[in-house]
Amino acid sequence: MPPLNGERRLMEVGYFALIRADDSHGFSAWDTNEQVGLINFAFPSSLWERIRDQFFADNVCFFDHPSIEKREYQLSSDDRERLRQMGNDLAAGHWNTTNAAAYLLVVLALLDNRDRETSPYPAMPEWLTHALRRIETWPNFVGGVSEFIRIAGRSHEHVSRDCRRLLDTTPREIVNRARLKWASMQLETSQKEILEIAHECGFENLGHFYKLFKAHYKSTPRQYRIRNGISQFS
């Protein structure tokens, strides 16, 4: 994806962004031989303003965030399919303000629920919520624990202590889950070799990647890929 307001963003499977009218943006494929599928829903800014005044008057949220980092999400396959079907229904019907508002409200509700899933604990500090969301995107997790600590903006001891206290996990486990999630999407949707995927995730040791992947998904990367219909690469 070419620069969005001067910043390059990598659009992996499930990438979702809220684009404002004054944003400068465009799209391009990583590999000219690969196909790119996009869903674009455009509407007047006044529609968001009316929805914001009615439902989100007391919050700075969604399109009102100046930073793109707070306006981008990674959606699950179930969420993507739900939006795709609704988008098809909207495109097949009569476009009007009522239908557009209904679709936008569902999108915002989905994103709001996703934010709550990312921060299930009332005491979750904002810096940790931000770090958890950012480490899920490539290439942030490639940098490992040190990059997670840098994004969090706290000391290693502070981050480790709060991860254990609030999430019952460690920074390394958080980073590895993000890497494996991205690897699974690559196995499902690309024809990259497994070694290449492992390296792109930040795993220098292929055996270690296999061990973690099998423990998490109960199958090897190759078995996972075959199960999802891509078998020509090992």
Tab-separated table of C-alpha atoms in Angstrom:
chain	number	residue	atom	x	y	z
A	1	MET	CA	0.000	0.000	0.000
A	2	PRO	CA	1.523	3.375	-0.981
A	3	PRO	CA	1.840	6.014	1.720
A	4	LEU	CA	-1.242	6.845	3.771
A	5	ASN	CA	-0.659	10.425	4.821
A	6	GLY	CA	3.047	9.843	4.254
A	7	GLU	CA	3.208	6.478	6.085
A	8	ARG	CA	3.440	3.104	4.378
A	9	ARG	CA	1.077	0.461	5.749
A	10	LEU	CA	1.218	-3.236	4.906
A	11	MET	CA	-2.223	-4.625	4.095
A	12	GLU	CA	-2.248	-8.264	5.147
A	13	VAL	CA	-5.331	-10.486	4.982
A	14	GLY	CA	-7.943	-8.947	7.260
A	15	TYR	CA	-6.450	-5.438	7.298
A	16	PHE	CA	-9.163	-2.843	7.856
A	17	ALA	CA	-8.739	0.925	7.980
A	18	LEU	CA	-11.036	3.887	8.571
A	19	ILE	CA	-10.115	6.494	5.948
A	20	ARG	CA	-11.114	10.123	6.384
A	21	ALA	CA	-12.003	12.503	3.571
A	22	ASP	CA	-8.802	14.488	4.058
A	23	ASP	CA	-6.524	11.422	4.026
A	24	SER	CA	-4.169	10.896	1.107
A	25	HIS	CA	-3.977	7.216	0.232
A	26	GLY	CA	-3.648	4.597	-2.485
A	27	PHE	CA	-3.089	0.866	-2.938
A	28	SER	CA	-0.599	-1.401	-4.674
A	29	ALA	CA	0.138	-5.140	-4.653
A	30	TRP	CA	3.265	-6.483	-2.960
A	31	ASP	CA	3.741	-8.899	-5.851
A	32	THR	CA	2.447	-7.998	-9.305
A	33	ASN	CA	1.603	-11.675	-9.896
A	34	GLU	CA	-0.698	-11.882	-6.879
A	35	GLN	CA	-4.343	-10.857	-6.824
A	36	VAL	CA	-5.614	-8.324	-4.320
A	37	GLY	CA	-9.209	-8.261	-3.115
A	38	LEU	CA	-10.568	-5.103	-1.503
A	39	ILE	CA	-13.897	-4.025	-0.068
A	40	ASN	CA	-14.414	-0.280	-0.122
A	41	PHE	CA	-17.393	1.423	1.508
A	42	ALA	CA	-17.584	5.190	0.899
A	43	PHE	CA	-20.118	7.600	2.373
A	44	PRO	CA	-20.450	11.333	3.112
A	45	SER	CA	-18.599	12.590	6.192
A	46	SER	CA	-21.873	14.081	7.393
A	47	LEU	CA	-23.220	10.546	7.923
A	48	TRP	CA	-20.453	9.736	10.410
A	49	GLU	CA	-20.959	13.088	12.119
A	50	ARG	CA	-24.648	12.336	12.708
A	51	ILE	CA	-23.876	8.847	14.026
A	52	ARG	CA	-21.102	10.198	16.233
A	53	ASP	CA	-23.345	12.892	17.732
A	54	GLN	CA	-26.035	10.326	18.496
A	55	PHE	CA	-23.990	7.373	19.763
A	56	PHE	CA	-20.455	8.542	20.542
A	57	ALA	CA	-20.829	12.165	21.581
A	58	ASP	CA	-18.670	11.809	24.704
A	59	ASN	CA	-15.782	9.932	23.053
A	60	VAL	CA	-12.973	10.588	20.632
A	61	CYS	CA	-13.209	7.438	18.541
A	62	PHE	CA	-13.111	5.850	15.108
A	63	PHE	CA	-12.807	8.490	12.364
A	64	ASP	CA	-12.045	11.275	14.844
A	65	HIS	CA	-8.643	9.832	15.768
A	66	PRO	CA	-5.964	11.862	13.966
A	67	SER	CA	-3.474	8.974	14.023
A	68	ILE	CA	-3.953	6.167	11.494
A	69	GLU	CA	-2.617	3.713	14.084
A	70	LYS	CA	-5.869	4.149	16.009
A	71	ARG	CA	-7.962	3.755	12.860
A	72	GLU	CA	-6.668	0.411	11.628
A	73	TYR	CA	-7.713	-3.085	12.659
A	74	GLN	CA	-7.088	-6.747	11.890
A	75	LEU	CA	-10.364	-8.586	11.342
A	76	SER	CA	-11.004	-12.287	11.794
A	77	SER	CA	-12.257	-14.450	8.925
A	78	ASP	CA	-15.749	-14.516	10.513
A	79	ASP	CA	-15.861	-10.711	10.738
A	80	ARG	CA	-14.628	-10.358	7.152
A	81	GLU	CA	-17.279	-12.735	5.870
A	82	ARG	CA	-20.001	-10.909	7.788
A	83	LEU	CA	-19.009	-7.538	6.300
A	84	ARG	CA	-18.626	-9.051	2.833
A	85	GLN	CA	-22.151	-10.476	2.881
A	86	MET	CA	-23.618	-7.232	4.195
A	87	GLY	CA	-21.689	-5.304	1.566
A	88	ASN	CA	-23.087	-7.545	-1.166
A	89	ASP	CA	-26.598	-6.977	0.155
A	90	LEU	CA	-26.045	-3.233	0.191
A	91	ALA	CA	-24.610	-3.227	-3.339
A	92	ALA	CA	-27.464	-5.345	-4.653
A	93	GLY	CA	-30.130	-3.132	-3.104
A	94	HIS	CA	-31.015	0.513	-3.335
A	95	TRP	CA	-28.280	2.738	-1.908
A	96	ASN	CA	-29.698	5.422	0.333
A	97	THR	CA	-28.765	7.137	3.573
A	98	THR	CA	-30.783	4.734	5.716
A	99	ASN	CA	-29.107	1.636	4.282
A	100	ALA	CA	-25.668	3.231	4.429
A	101	ALA	CA	-26.191	4.277	8.058
A	102	ALA	CA	-27.316	0.753	8.965
A	103	TYR	CA	-24.198	-0.753	7.389
A	104	LEU	CA	-21.886	1.783	9.026
A	105	LEU	CA	-23.443	1.172	12.440
A	106	VAL	CA	-22.818	-2.568	12.120
A	107	VAL	CA	-19.194	-1.900	11.109
A	108	LEU	CA	-18.644	0.404	14.090
A	109	ALA	CA	-20.302	-2.050	16.482
A	110	LEU	CA	-18.028	-4.811	15.195
A	111	LEU	CA	-14.940	-2.633	15.679
A	112	ASP	CA	-16.098	-1.537	19.115
A	113	ASN	CA	-16.555	-5.177	20.149
A	114	ARG	CA	-13.114	-6.010	18.791
A	115	ASP	CA	-11.592	-3.245	20.904
A	116	ARG	CA	-13.313	-4.683	23.952
A	117	GLU	CA	-11.968	-8.133	23.118
A	118	THR	CA	-8.463	-6.690	22.919
A	119	SER	CA	-8.916	-5.087	26.353
A	120	PRO	CA	-11.045	-7.519	28.385
A	121	TYR	CA	-9.884	-6.161	31.741
A	122	PRO	CA	-11.204	-2.889	33.164
A	123	ALA	CA	-7.781	-2.127	34.611
A	124	MET	CA	-5.942	-2.588	31.305
A	125	PRO	CA	-3.769	0.508	30.799
A	126	GLU	CA	-4.005	2.249	27.443
A	127	TRP	CA	-0.300	1.767	26.696
A	128	LEU	CA	-0.697	-2.007	26.986
A	129	THR	CA	-3.834	-2.063	24.833
A	130	HIS	CA	-1.955	-0.060	22.211
A	131	ALA	CA	1.078	-2.363	22.353
A	132	LEU	CA	-1.075	-5.504	22.046
A	133	ARG	CA	-2.798	-4.141	18.960
A	134	ARG	CA	0.380	-2.885	17.293
A	135	ILE	CA	2.415	-6.053	17.853
A	136	GLU	CA	-0.172	-8.043	15.870
A	137	THR	CA	0.771	-6.305	12.611
A	138	TRP	CA	3.723	-7.043	10.340
A	139	PRO	CA	6.571	-6.133	10.628
A	140	ASN	CA	6.224	-5.142	14.292
A	141	PHE	CA	6.319	-8.700	15.634
A	142	VAL	CA	9.424	-9.435	13.556
A	143	GLY	CA	11.349	-7.265	16.016
A	144	GLY	CA	10.443	-9.631	18.833
A	145	VAL	CA	10.116	-8.795	22.499
A	146	SER	CA	12.359	-5.735	22.208
A	147	GLU	CA	9.952	-4.179	19.682
A	148	PHE	CA	6.969	-4.965	21.907
A	149	ILE	CA	8.726	-3.222	24.803
A	150	ARG	CA	9.587	-0.244	22.586
A	151	ILE	CA	5.956	0.139	21.452
A	152	ALA	CA	4.748	-0.138	25.057
A	153	GLY	CA	7.065	2.686	26.092
A	154	ARG	CA	7.765	1.161	29.507
A	155	SER	CA	10.669	-0.754	31.018
A	156	HIS	CA	11.013	-4.470	30.324
A	157	GLU	CA	10.292	-5.228	33.981
A	158	HIS	CA	7.186	-3.022	33.973
A	159	VAL	CA	5.783	-4.611	30.808
A	160	SER	CA	6.533	-8.155	31.971
A	161	ARG	CA	4.949	-7.543	35.352
A	162	ASP	CA	1.705	-6.125	33.897
A	163	CYS	CA	1.464	-8.836	31.234
A	164	ARG	CA	1.704	-11.466	33.920
A	165	ARG	CA	-0.658	-9.651	36.305
A	166	LEU	CA	-3.335	-8.664	33.775
A	167	LEU	CA	-3.018	-11.286	31.041
A	168	ASP	CA	-1.349	-14.221	32.775
A	169	THR	CA	1.242	-14.383	30.000
A	170	THR	CA	4.668	-13.031	29.016
A	171	PRO	CA	5.808	-10.581	26.331
A	172	ARG	CA	7.527	-13.446	24.486
A	173	GLU	CA	4.311	-15.493	24.414
A	174	ILE	CA	2.394	-12.452	23.134
A	175	VAL	CA	4.921	-11.903	20.333
A	176	ASN	CA	4.960	-15.579	19.373
A	177	ARG	CA	1.153	-15.718	19.203
A	178	ALA	CA	1.177	-12.705	16.868
A	179	ARG	CA	3.839	-14.342	14.695
A	180	LEU	CA	1.971	-17.643	14.518
A	181	LYS	CA	-1.334	-15.933	13.713
A	182	TRP	CA	0.297	-14.123	10.795
A	183	ALA	CA	2.044	-17.320	9.680
A	184	SER	CA	-1.267	-19.208	9.651
A	185	MET	CA	-2.824	-16.535	7.409
A	186	GLN	CA	0.151	-16.772	5.037
A	187	LEU	CA	-0.211	-20.536	4.890
A	188	GLU	CA	-3.914	-20.172	4.107
A	189	THR	CA	-3.675	-17.457	1.477
A	190	SER	CA	-0.228	-17.476	-0.147
A	191	GLN	CA	2.059	-19.883	-1.972
A	192	LYS	CA	5.208	-18.815	-0.155
A	193	GLU	CA	7.512	-21.581	0.996
A	194	ILE	CA	7.242	-22.419	4.688
A	195	LEU	CA	10.871	-21.457	5.295
A	196	GLU	CA	10.196	-18.020	3.816
A	197	ILE	CA	7.110	-17.548	6.002
A	198	ALA	CA	9.062	-18.538	9.114
A	199	HIS	CA	11.813	-16.025	8.341
A	200	GLU	CA	9.304	-13.270	7.562
A	201	CYS	CA	7.719	-13.886	10.975
A	202	GLY	CA	11.058	-13.402	12.708
A	203	PHE	CA	11.900	-17.062	13.378
A	204	GLU	CA	15.527	-17.750	12.528
A	205	ASN	CA	15.256	-21.428	13.451
A	206	LEU	CA	12.822	-23.442	11.321
A	207	GLY	CA	12.662	-26.248	13.871
A	208	HIS	CA	11.635	-23.804	16.594
A	209	PHE	CA	8.926	-22.398	14.304
A	210	TYR	CA	7.588	-25.922	13.652
A	211	LYS	CA	7.590	-26.725	17.362
A	212	LEU	CA	5.648	-23.586	18.339
A	213	PHE	CA	3.234	-23.869	15.413
A	214	LYS	CA	2.395	-27.508	16.165
A	215	ALA	CA	1.873	-26.749	19.862
A	216	HIS	CA	-0.515	-23.909	19.006
A	217	TYR	CA	-2.441	-25.339	16.024
A	218	LYS	CA	-2.079	-29.080	16.760
A	219	SER	CA	-0.595	-29.679	13.299
A	220	THR	CA	2.590	-28.898	11.420
A	221	PRO	CA	2.658	-25.897	9.050
A	222	ARG	CA	2.643	-28.310	6.086
A	223	GLN	CA	-0.385	-30.207	7.431
A	224	TYR	CA	-2.144	-26.909	8.159
A	225	ARG	CA	-1.506	-25.736	4.589
A	226	ILE	CA	-2.734	-29.004	3.026
A	227	ARG	CA	-5.891	-28.863	5.158
A	228	ASN	CA	-6.587	-25.410	3.677
A	229	GLY	CA	-6.127	-26.579	0.097
A	230	ILE	CA	-2.575	-25.482	-0.742
A	231	SER	CA	-0.309	-28.497	-1.126
A	232	GLN	CA	2.225	-27.744	-3.815
A	233	PHE	CA	4.808	-26.283	-1.470
A	234	SER	CA	6.525	-28.007	1.442
